[in-house]
Amino acid sequence: METKPYDVDTWRFLLKAFSGRVAKPEDVDSDAAVFALGDTENGRVIDMELPQPVIWWNDDEEIGAVVVQAEAHETDDGEVLEVLGLALPDGETAVAFLDDVDLVDDTDPVWRGLIDEVVGEDAYDDEDEDIDDEDNEVFDEDDDDQVS
């Protein structure tokens, strides 16, 4: 799935979910889905509002992400795999198990901090750019002299 880099303020506008049915290989090939599972049975969509912010626990590391695809599949031995397609803030995608994520709200300070670590300050609007010193002068009201 092709995704765009996002931050804590833009993810809702930039990320599209793959939902409504189980993905096929053609969906992955056309960048509509993150994954398509083969060799499984009884695939179904997990009832979850998408896209959904999560904290992904990958090798004991916390990673901020957004779920854009959620499916459950059964293996040959009857084990149910709940699999998620994740959009990462740098525009990459990943696949994770539902058991390896914490569902959070986009106001969660840990999630916001994890996203900010990846995208950095430069990802935000021009509002946060440095102000030119000439535009940042302060004058003393009493004598109209510039104050340093």
Tab-separated table of C-alpha atoms in Angstrom:
chain	number	residue	atom	x	y	z
A	1	MET	CA	0.000	0.000	0.000
A	2	GLU	CA	1.322	3.376	-0.876
A	3	THR	CA	1.058	5.811	2.012
A	4	LYS	CA	2.324	9.314	2.541
A	5	PRO	CA	4.384	10.574	5.456
A	6	TYR	CA	2.151	12.038	8.134
A	7	ASP	CA	2.298	13.719	11.517
A	8	VAL	CA	-0.048	13.902	14.501
A	9	ASP	CA	-2.167	16.559	12.800
A	10	THR	CA	-2.347	15.215	9.225
A	11	TRP	CA	-2.781	11.429	9.531
A	12	ARG	CA	-6.594	11.609	9.288
A	13	PHE	CA	-6.387	13.494	5.995
A	14	LEU	CA	-3.558	11.544	4.378
A	15	LEU	CA	-4.262	7.899	5.219
A	16	LYS	CA	-6.860	5.731	3.503
A	17	ALA	CA	-7.950	2.415	4.942
A	18	PHE	CA	-8.394	-0.853	3.091
A	19	SER	CA	-11.631	-2.219	4.508
A	20	GLY	CA	-14.854	-3.961	3.593
A	21	ARG	CA	-13.284	-7.202	2.394
A	22	VAL	CA	-10.202	-9.386	2.689
A	23	ALA	CA	-7.323	-8.209	0.491
A	24	LYS	CA	-6.203	-10.142	-2.550
A	25	PRO	CA	-2.697	-10.148	-4.062
A	26	GLU	CA	-3.955	-7.785	-6.762
A	27	ASP	CA	-4.848	-5.261	-4.037
A	28	VAL	CA	-1.276	-5.304	-2.776
A	29	ASP	CA	0.103	-5.065	-6.327
A	30	SER	CA	-2.050	-1.990	-6.981
A	31	ASP	CA	-0.987	-0.353	-3.660
A	32	ALA	CA	-4.538	-0.530	-2.268
A	33	ALA	CA	-3.656	-2.931	0.593
A	34	VAL	CA	-0.634	-3.551	2.826
A	35	PHE	CA	-0.853	-7.359	2.751
A	36	ALA	CA	-2.748	-10.344	1.357
A	37	LEU	CA	-2.470	-13.649	3.193
A	38	GLY	CA	-2.249	-16.927	1.336
A	39	ASP	CA	-2.430	-20.423	2.799
A	40	THR	CA	-5.077	-19.408	5.324
A	41	GLU	CA	-8.777	-20.121	5.606
A	42	ASN	CA	-11.916	-18.239	6.561
A	43	GLY	CA	-10.416	-14.786	6.109
A	44	ARG	CA	-12.581	-11.973	7.408
A	45	VAL	CA	-12.312	-8.293	8.176
A	46	ILE	CA	-11.778	-7.400	11.834
A	47	ASP	CA	-14.548	-5.094	13.039
A	48	MET	CA	-12.465	-2.013	13.825
A	49	GLU	CA	-12.792	1.637	12.919
A	50	LEU	CA	-10.026	2.444	10.447
A	51	PRO	CA	-7.682	4.209	10.274
A	52	GLN	CA	-6.794	3.641	13.950
A	53	PRO	CA	-3.754	5.010	15.847
A	54	VAL	CA	-1.708	2.370	17.657
A	55	ILE	CA	1.495	1.874	19.555
A	56	TRP	CA	3.236	-1.141	18.048
A	57	TRP	CA	5.545	-3.205	20.244
A	58	ASN	CA	8.201	-4.446	17.834
A	59	ASP	CA	11.242	-6.170	19.379
A	60	ASP	CA	10.653	-4.362	22.703
A	61	GLU	CA	10.571	-1.002	20.905
A	62	GLU	CA	7.531	1.280	20.867
A	63	ILE	CA	6.585	2.537	17.411
A	64	GLY	CA	3.776	4.968	16.675
A	65	ALA	CA	1.669	3.878	13.706
A	66	VAL	CA	-1.837	3.875	12.244
A	67	VAL	CA	-3.775	0.719	11.327
A	68	VAL	CA	-5.065	0.918	7.745
A	69	GLN	CA	-6.005	-2.759	7.275
A	70	ALA	CA	-7.275	-5.374	9.757
A	71	GLU	CA	-8.023	-9.031	8.979
A	72	ALA	CA	-8.430	-12.329	10.810
A	73	HIS	CA	-7.416	-15.611	9.167
A	74	GLU	CA	-7.331	-19.248	10.324
A	75	THR	CA	-4.302	-21.454	9.824
A	76	ASP	CA	-4.500	-25.135	8.857
A	77	ASP	CA	-4.353	-26.096	12.547
A	78	GLY	CA	-7.230	-23.773	13.502
A	79	GLU	CA	-5.176	-20.945	15.001
A	80	VAL	CA	-6.713	-17.509	14.369
A	81	LEU	CA	-4.239	-14.859	13.212
A	82	GLU	CA	-5.387	-11.271	13.700
A	83	VAL	CA	-3.195	-9.316	11.316
A	84	LEU	CA	-2.887	-5.559	10.856
A	85	GLY	CA	-1.492	-3.448	8.057
A	86	LEU	CA	0.242	-0.432	9.552
A	87	ALA	CA	1.100	2.926	8.022
A	88	LEU	CA	4.258	4.327	9.609
A	89	PRO	CA	4.809	8.091	9.888
A	90	ASP	CA	7.706	8.062	7.411
A	91	GLY	CA	5.426	6.726	4.642
A	92	GLU	CA	6.500	3.083	4.972
A	93	THR	CA	4.161	0.200	5.843
A	94	ALA	CA	4.473	-2.822	8.118
A	95	VAL	CA	2.498	-5.904	9.121
A	96	ALA	CA	1.850	-6.701	12.794
A	97	PHE	CA	-0.346	-8.907	14.931
A	98	LEU	CA	-3.194	-7.335	16.886
A	99	ASP	CA	-1.657	-8.762	20.086
A	100	ASP	CA	1.462	-6.651	19.463
A	101	VAL	CA	-0.264	-3.264	19.446
A	102	ASP	CA	-2.056	-1.002	21.893
A	103	LEU	CA	-5.048	0.802	20.392
A	104	VAL	CA	-4.866	4.474	21.360
A	105	ASP	CA	-6.551	7.766	20.652
A	106	ASP	CA	-4.687	10.363	18.601
A	107	THR	CA	-4.524	12.546	21.712
A	108	ASP	CA	-2.418	9.934	23.540
A	109	PRO	CA	0.811	11.719	24.536
A	110	VAL	CA	2.974	8.611	24.056
A	111	TRP	CA	1.653	8.042	20.514
A	112	ARG	CA	2.100	11.727	19.663
A	113	GLY	CA	5.657	11.667	21.006
A	114	LEU	CA	6.543	8.561	18.999
A	115	ILE	CA	5.197	10.119	15.803
A	116	ASP	CA	7.054	13.383	16.522
A	117	GLU	CA	10.324	11.459	17.015
A	118	VAL	CA	10.054	10.103	13.474
A	119	VAL	CA	8.807	13.134	11.581
A	120	GLY	CA	10.659	15.757	13.625
A	121	GLU	CA	9.922	19.431	13.828
A	122	ASP	CA	10.399	20.004	10.075
A	123	ALA	CA	7.211	18.110	9.222
A	124	TYR	CA	4.927	20.767	10.644
A	125	ASP	CA	3.533	23.851	8.965
A	126	ASP	CA	5.618	26.962	8.398
A	127	GLU	CA	4.145	28.417	11.599
A	128	ASP	CA	7.027	26.921	13.566
A	129	GLU	CA	9.813	28.273	11.355
A	130	ASP	CA	12.389	30.602	12.877
A	131	ILE	CA	11.352	34.229	12.863
A	132	ASP	CA	13.739	36.686	11.244
A	133	ASP	CA	15.375	38.900	13.895
A	134	GLU	CA	14.209	42.042	12.091
A	135	ASP	CA	10.589	40.941	12.544
A	136	ASN	CA	11.184	40.140	16.197
A	137	GLU	CA	12.313	43.563	17.433
A	138	VAL	CA	10.825	44.953	20.624
A	139	PHE	CA	10.512	48.672	21.275
A	140	ASP	CA	10.338	50.473	24.626
A	141	GLU	CA	7.041	52.394	24.632
A	142	ASP	CA	8.502	55.284	26.685
A	143	ASP	CA	11.308	56.382	24.388
A	144	ASP	CA	10.822	54.416	21.156
A	145	ASP	CA	14.328	52.988	21.564
A	146	GLN	CA	14.875	49.448	20.499
A	147	VAL	CA	15.313	46.992	23.342
A	148	SER	CA	17.771	44.149	22.788
